[in-house]
Amino acid sequence: KPGAFGTDGKPIARLFVGPGCEAPCTELEALLKNRKIEYELVDVSTPEGERYGVRRYPTLQVGDDTALGGRWEMIGALASNLGPEVLSRSERMALDNHFDEHGRPIVVMYGTTWCSYCKKQREYFRSHDIAYTELDPEQSDAAKTAYTILQGAGYPLTYVGYRRFSGYHEREIKQAVAAIR
């Protein structure tokens, strides 16, 4: 089966590293170790590693998800497949409002009134009948706290459950929304 699964069929974490990756690969390996997540380390420069065909690293495979490079993308893939217990307490608090009362993922956009890309994303959501919750870190202390914990660095910052999208990414968000419907 494609993806990263153990012999019992449950998702596992597989971290791909390679030459020249130093700090990003070391940081993500430390993240896995600090959270006590068992993982398989694959060096893509070895004959064994070459068989996976991974060309960018760090890359993290967890179950059917593949996350490239970004810390938050990897945290999202881990939580989606291994459960929220892999999150820190503050991460769980910040991401809690990204799910409905039944634990199903929802669309949450961190945006501002002055951001032109936020306006474009709002229009996209409305024209495609995508229900979303908007949080403005400039208008709400709770939104600002969550945005800070999530290390937001621009707008819009959109989540579909644990999946993170920094900036305006119409196609990728559409696919993530389709997966939760």
PDB file of C-alpha atoms in Angstrom:
ATOM      1  CA  LYS A   1       0.000   0.000   0.000  1.00  0.00           C
ATOM      2  CA  PRO A   2       1.382   3.447  -0.852  1.00  0.00           C
ATOM      3  CA  GLY A   3       2.047   5.781   2.030  1.00  0.00           C
ATOM      4  CA  ALA A   4       3.548   5.075   5.423  1.00  0.00           C
ATOM      5  CA  PHE A   5       1.830   2.261   7.302  1.00  0.00           C
ATOM      6  CA  GLY A   6       3.005  -0.322   9.786  1.00  0.00           C
ATOM      7  CA  THR A   7       2.446  -4.052   9.384  1.00  0.00           C
ATOM      8  CA  ASP A   8      -0.748  -3.619  11.434  1.00  0.00           C
ATOM      9  CA  GLY A   9      -2.094  -1.132   8.844  1.00  0.00           C
ATOM     10  CA  LYS A  10      -1.860   1.840  11.194  1.00  0.00           C
ATOM     11  CA  PRO A  11      -0.168   5.061  10.005  1.00  0.00           C
ATOM     12  CA  ILE A  12       3.492   5.515  10.871  1.00  0.00           C
ATOM     13  CA  ALA A  13       5.841   8.472  10.406  1.00  0.00           C
ATOM     14  CA  ARG A  14       8.579   8.269   7.794  1.00  0.00           C
ATOM     15  CA  LEU A  15      11.042  11.181   7.601  1.00  0.00           C
ATOM     16  CA  PHE A  16      13.056  11.590   4.400  1.00  0.00           C
ATOM     17  CA  VAL A  17      16.365  13.457   4.674  1.00  0.00           C
ATOM     18  CA  GLY A  18      19.223  14.038   2.293  1.00  0.00           C
ATOM     19  CA  PRO A  19      22.466  15.885   1.597  1.00  0.00           C
ATOM     20  CA  GLY A  20      22.514  19.609   2.311  1.00  0.00           C
ATOM     21  CA  CYS A  21      19.394  19.537   4.486  1.00  0.00           C
ATOM     22  CA  GLU A  22      21.195  19.976   7.824  1.00  0.00           C
ATOM     23  CA  ALA A  23      19.141  22.381   9.991  1.00  0.00           C
ATOM     24  CA  PRO A  24      15.623  21.752   8.602  1.00  0.00           C
ATOM     25  CA  CYS A  25      16.051  17.968   8.740  1.00  0.00           C
ATOM     26  CA  THR A  26      17.645  18.074  12.194  1.00  0.00           C
ATOM     27  CA  GLU A  27      14.838  20.318  13.503  1.00  0.00           C
ATOM     28  CA  LEU A  28      12.111  17.998  12.255  1.00  0.00           C
ATOM     29  CA  GLU A  29      13.858  14.909  13.569  1.00  0.00           C
ATOM     30  CA  ALA A  30      14.108  16.645  16.962  1.00  0.00           C
ATOM     31  CA  LEU A  31      10.394  17.486  16.798  1.00  0.00           C
ATOM     32  CA  LEU A  32       9.576  13.795  16.312  1.00  0.00           C
ATOM     33  CA  LYS A  33      11.910  12.742  19.130  1.00  0.00           C
ATOM     34  CA  ASN A  34      10.668  15.417  21.560  1.00  0.00           C
ATOM     35  CA  ARG A  35       7.076  14.354  20.985  1.00  0.00           C
ATOM     36  CA  LYS A  36       8.053  10.698  21.396  1.00  0.00           C
ATOM     37  CA  ILE A  37       6.759   9.797  17.940  1.00  0.00           C
ATOM     38  CA  GLU A  38       8.234   6.624  16.556  1.00  0.00           C
ATOM     39  CA  TYR A  39       9.470   7.191  13.039  1.00  0.00           C
ATOM     40  CA  GLU A  40      11.443   5.639  10.252  1.00  0.00           C
ATOM     41  CA  LEU A  41      14.378   7.748   8.994  1.00  0.00           C
ATOM     42  CA  VAL A  42      15.155   7.398   5.289  1.00  0.00           C
ATOM     43  CA  ASP A  43      18.272   8.956   3.743  1.00  0.00           C
ATOM     44  CA  VAL A  44      17.361   9.520   0.087  1.00  0.00           C
ATOM     45  CA  SER A  45      21.032   9.474  -0.917  1.00  0.00           C
ATOM     46  CA  THR A  46      21.337   5.755  -0.103  1.00  0.00           C
ATOM     47  CA  PRO A  47      20.272   2.947  -2.461  1.00  0.00           C
ATOM     48  CA  GLU A  48      17.481   2.051   0.013  1.00  0.00           C
ATOM     49  CA  GLY A  49      16.309   5.679   0.118  1.00  0.00           C
ATOM     50  CA  GLU A  50      16.446   6.130  -3.659  1.00  0.00           C
ATOM     51  CA  ARG A  51      13.680   3.572  -4.159  1.00  0.00           C
ATOM     52  CA  TYR A  52      11.103   5.992  -2.688  1.00  0.00           C
ATOM     53  CA  GLY A  53      11.714   8.604  -5.390  1.00  0.00           C
ATOM     54  CA  VAL A  54      11.628  11.524  -2.930  1.00  0.00           C
ATOM     55  CA  ARG A  55      13.412  14.567  -4.380  1.00  0.00           C
ATOM     56  CA  ARG A  56      12.684  17.261  -1.760  1.00  0.00           C
ATOM     57  CA  TYR A  57      13.597  17.046   1.856  1.00  0.00           C
ATOM     58  CA  PRO A  58      12.770  17.113   4.553  1.00  0.00           C
ATOM     59  CA  THR A  59       9.631  15.243   3.536  1.00  0.00           C
ATOM     60  CA  LEU A  60       7.411  13.538   6.066  1.00  0.00           C
ATOM     61  CA  GLN A  61       5.044  10.745   5.155  1.00  0.00           C
ATOM     62  CA  VAL A  62       2.387   9.833   7.713  1.00  0.00           C
ATOM     63  CA  GLY A  63      -0.245   7.404   6.559  1.00  0.00           C
ATOM     64  CA  ASP A  64      -1.598   8.716   3.255  1.00  0.00           C
ATOM     65  CA  ASP A  65      -0.347  12.276   3.891  1.00  0.00           C
ATOM     66  CA  THR A  66       2.897  13.742   2.612  1.00  0.00           C
ATOM     67  CA  ALA A  67       4.200  17.019   4.049  1.00  0.00           C
ATOM     68  CA  LEU A  68       7.066  18.889   2.420  1.00  0.00           C
ATOM     69  CA  GLY A  69       9.460  20.968   4.462  1.00  0.00           C
ATOM     70  CA  GLY A  70       7.188  23.127   6.608  1.00  0.00           C
ATOM     71  CA  ARG A  71       7.035  22.495  10.338  1.00  0.00           C
ATOM     72  CA  TRP A  72       3.315  23.283  10.610  1.00  0.00           C
ATOM     73  CA  GLU A  73       2.431  21.184   7.589  1.00  0.00           C
ATOM     74  CA  MET A  74       4.227  18.282   9.251  1.00  0.00           C
ATOM     75  CA  ILE A  75       2.534  18.881  12.599  1.00  0.00           C
ATOM     76  CA  GLY A  76      -0.807  18.862  10.782  1.00  0.00           C
ATOM     77  CA  ALA A  77      -0.017  15.584   9.005  1.00  0.00           C
ATOM     78  CA  LEU A  78       1.050  14.010  12.303  1.00  0.00           C
ATOM     79  CA  ALA A  79      -2.092  15.144  14.141  1.00  0.00           C
ATOM     80  CA  SER A  80      -4.385  14.107  11.268  1.00  0.00           C
ATOM     81  CA  ASN A  81      -2.996  10.592  11.226  1.00  0.00           C
ATOM     82  CA  LEU A  82      -1.777   9.924  14.762  1.00  0.00           C
ATOM     83  CA  GLY A  83      -4.269  12.021  16.727  1.00  0.00           C
ATOM     84  CA  PRO A  84      -4.230  15.300  18.664  1.00  0.00           C
ATOM     85  CA  GLU A  85      -2.125  13.789  21.458  1.00  0.00           C
ATOM     86  CA  VAL A  86       0.975  14.499  19.308  1.00  0.00           C
ATOM     87  CA  LEU A  87       0.274  18.226  19.703  1.00  0.00           C
ATOM     88  CA  SER A  88       1.564  20.405  22.514  1.00  0.00           C
ATOM     89  CA  ARG A  89      -1.015  21.768  24.941  1.00  0.00           C
ATOM     90  CA  SER A  90      -0.924  25.238  23.351  1.00  0.00           C
ATOM     91  CA  GLU A  91      -1.197  23.778  19.835  1.00  0.00           C
ATOM     92  CA  ARG A  92      -4.262  21.763  20.888  1.00  0.00           C
ATOM     93  CA  MET A  93      -5.828  24.903  22.334  1.00  0.00           C
ATOM     94  CA  ALA A  94      -5.116  26.923  19.176  1.00  0.00           C
ATOM     95  CA  LEU A  95      -6.363  24.199  16.825  1.00  0.00           C
ATOM     96  CA  ASP A  96      -9.409  23.209  18.870  1.00  0.00           C
ATOM     97  CA  ASN A  97     -11.635  25.741  17.080  1.00  0.00           C
ATOM     98  CA  HIS A  98     -10.745  24.150  13.722  1.00  0.00           C
ATOM     99  CA  PHE A  99     -13.224  21.346  14.416  1.00  0.00           C
ATOM    100  CA  ASP A 100     -16.968  21.283  15.021  1.00  0.00           C
ATOM    101  CA  GLU A 101     -18.636  19.894  18.142  1.00  0.00           C
ATOM    102  CA  HIS A 102     -18.453  16.376  16.648  1.00  0.00           C
ATOM    103  CA  GLY A 103     -14.728  16.612  15.926  1.00  0.00           C
ATOM    104  CA  ARG A 104     -15.146  17.091  12.166  1.00  0.00           C
ATOM    105  CA  PRO A 105     -12.741  19.533  10.473  1.00  0.00           C
ATOM    106  CA  ILE A 106     -14.036  22.963   9.486  1.00  0.00           C
ATOM    107  CA  VAL A 107     -12.554  25.798   7.440  1.00  0.00           C
ATOM    108  CA  VAL A 108     -11.017  28.600   9.504  1.00  0.00           C
ATOM    109  CA  MET A 109      -9.455  31.689   7.955  1.00  0.00           C
ATOM    110  CA  TYR A 110      -7.295  34.083   9.940  1.00  0.00           C
ATOM    111  CA  GLY A 111      -7.610  37.352   8.066  1.00  0.00           C
ATOM    112  CA  THR A 112      -7.935  41.103   8.367  1.00  0.00           C
ATOM    113  CA  THR A 113     -10.240  43.745   6.927  1.00  0.00           C
ATOM    114  CA  TRP A 114      -7.441  45.453   4.968  1.00  0.00           C
ATOM    115  CA  CYS A 115      -5.939  42.334   3.319  1.00  0.00           C
ATOM    116  CA  SER A 116      -6.739  42.118  -0.413  1.00  0.00           C
ATOM    117  CA  TYR A 117      -5.983  38.376  -0.536  1.00  0.00           C
ATOM    118  CA  CYS A 118      -8.341  37.823   2.409  1.00  0.00           C
ATOM    119  CA  LYS A 119     -11.061  39.629   0.447  1.00  0.00           C
ATOM    120  CA  LYS A 120     -10.349  37.444  -2.575  1.00  0.00           C
ATOM    121  CA  GLN A 121     -10.512  34.306  -0.421  1.00  0.00           C
ATOM    122  CA  ARG A 122     -13.811  35.412   1.188  1.00  0.00           C
ATOM    123  CA  GLU A 123     -15.265  35.914  -2.295  1.00  0.00           C
ATOM    124  CA  TYR A 124     -14.011  32.483  -3.342  1.00  0.00           C
ATOM    125  CA  PHE A 125     -15.599  30.831  -0.296  1.00  0.00           C
ATOM    126  CA  ARG A 126     -18.922  32.589  -0.917  1.00  0.00           C
ATOM    127  CA  SER A 127     -19.009  31.836  -4.667  1.00  0.00           C
ATOM    128  CA  HIS A 128     -18.315  28.136  -3.986  1.00  0.00           C
ATOM    129  CA  ASP A 129     -20.675  27.814  -1.000  1.00  0.00           C
ATOM    130  CA  ILE A 130     -17.839  26.951   1.365  1.00  0.00           C
ATOM    131  CA  ALA A 131     -18.798  27.538   4.981  1.00  0.00           C
ATOM    132  CA  TYR A 132     -15.955  29.070   6.946  1.00  0.00           C
ATOM    133  CA  THR A 133     -15.165  30.813  10.181  1.00  0.00           C
ATOM    134  CA  GLU A 134     -13.125  33.979  10.000  1.00  0.00           C
ATOM    135  CA  LEU A 135     -10.921  35.090  12.870  1.00  0.00           C
ATOM    136  CA  ASP A 136      -9.274  38.523  12.810  1.00  0.00           C
ATOM    137  CA  PRO A 137      -6.163  38.662  15.022  1.00  0.00           C
ATOM    138  CA  GLU A 138      -6.372  42.473  14.967  1.00  0.00           C
ATOM    139  CA  GLN A 139      -9.929  42.453  16.369  1.00  0.00           C
ATOM    140  CA  SER A 140      -9.880  39.552  18.845  1.00  0.00           C
ATOM    141  CA  ASP A 141      -7.428  38.663  21.590  1.00  0.00           C
ATOM    142  CA  ALA A 142      -8.345  34.959  21.291  1.00  0.00           C
ATOM    143  CA  ALA A 143      -7.700  35.034  17.527  1.00  0.00           C
ATOM    144  CA  LYS A 144      -4.412  36.870  18.099  1.00  0.00           C
ATOM    145  CA  THR A 145      -3.306  34.273  20.654  1.00  0.00           C
ATOM    146  CA  ALA A 146      -4.153  31.375  18.321  1.00  0.00           C
ATOM    147  CA  TYR A 147      -2.456  33.109  15.358  1.00  0.00           C
ATOM    148  CA  THR A 148       0.671  33.679  17.463  1.00  0.00           C
ATOM    149  CA  ILE A 149       0.780  30.066  18.688  1.00  0.00           C
ATOM    150  CA  LEU A 150       0.356  28.884  15.083  1.00  0.00           C
ATOM    151  CA  GLN A 151       3.229  31.192  14.097  1.00  0.00           C
ATOM    152  CA  GLY A 152       1.174  33.033  11.505  1.00  0.00           C
ATOM    153  CA  ALA A 153       3.330  35.312   9.374  1.00  0.00           C
ATOM    154  CA  GLY A 154       0.894  36.740   6.860  1.00  0.00           C
ATOM    155  CA  TYR A 155      -2.684  36.745   5.693  1.00  0.00           C
ATOM    156  CA  PRO A 156      -4.769  34.878   4.973  1.00  0.00           C
ATOM    157  CA  LEU A 157      -3.783  31.900   7.067  1.00  0.00           C
ATOM    158  CA  THR A 158      -6.350  29.191   6.440  1.00  0.00           C
ATOM    159  CA  TYR A 159      -6.844  25.839   8.076  1.00  0.00           C
ATOM    160  CA  VAL A 160      -9.066  22.962   7.051  1.00  0.00           C
ATOM    161  CA  GLY A 161      -8.926  20.995  10.265  1.00  0.00           C
ATOM    162  CA  TYR A 162      -5.202  20.460  10.773  1.00  0.00           C
ATOM    163  CA  ARG A 163      -4.241  21.267   7.149  1.00  0.00           C
ATOM    164  CA  ARG A 164      -2.536  24.657   6.886  1.00  0.00           C
ATOM    165  CA  PHE A 165      -2.488  27.047   3.934  1.00  0.00           C
ATOM    166  CA  SER A 166      -0.406  30.218   4.192  1.00  0.00           C
ATOM    167  CA  GLY A 167      -1.605  32.781   1.660  1.00  0.00           C
ATOM    168  CA  TYR A 168      -4.237  32.404  -1.031  1.00  0.00           C
ATOM    169  CA  HIS A 169      -4.240  28.846  -2.403  1.00  0.00           C
ATOM    170  CA  GLU A 170      -7.532  28.293  -4.201  1.00  0.00           C
ATOM    171  CA  ARG A 171      -6.876  24.854  -5.734  1.00  0.00           C
ATOM    172  CA  GLU A 172      -5.295  23.301  -2.632  1.00  0.00           C
ATOM    173  CA  ILE A 173      -8.006  24.607  -0.296  1.00  0.00           C
ATOM    174  CA  LYS A 174     -10.708  23.368  -2.700  1.00  0.00           C
ATOM    175  CA  GLN A 175      -9.168  19.880  -2.563  1.00  0.00           C
ATOM    176  CA  ALA A 176      -8.934  19.946   1.243  1.00  0.00           C
ATOM    177  CA  VAL A 177     -12.572  21.070   1.542  1.00  0.00           C
ATOM    178  CA  ALA A 178     -13.710  18.350  -0.876  1.00  0.00           C
ATOM    179  CA  ALA A 179     -11.949  15.765   1.313  1.00  0.00           C
ATOM    180  CA  ILE A 180     -13.996  16.752   4.389  1.00  0.00           C
ATOM    181  CA  ARG A 181     -17.407  16.934   2.707  1.00  0.00           C
TER     182      ARG A 181
END
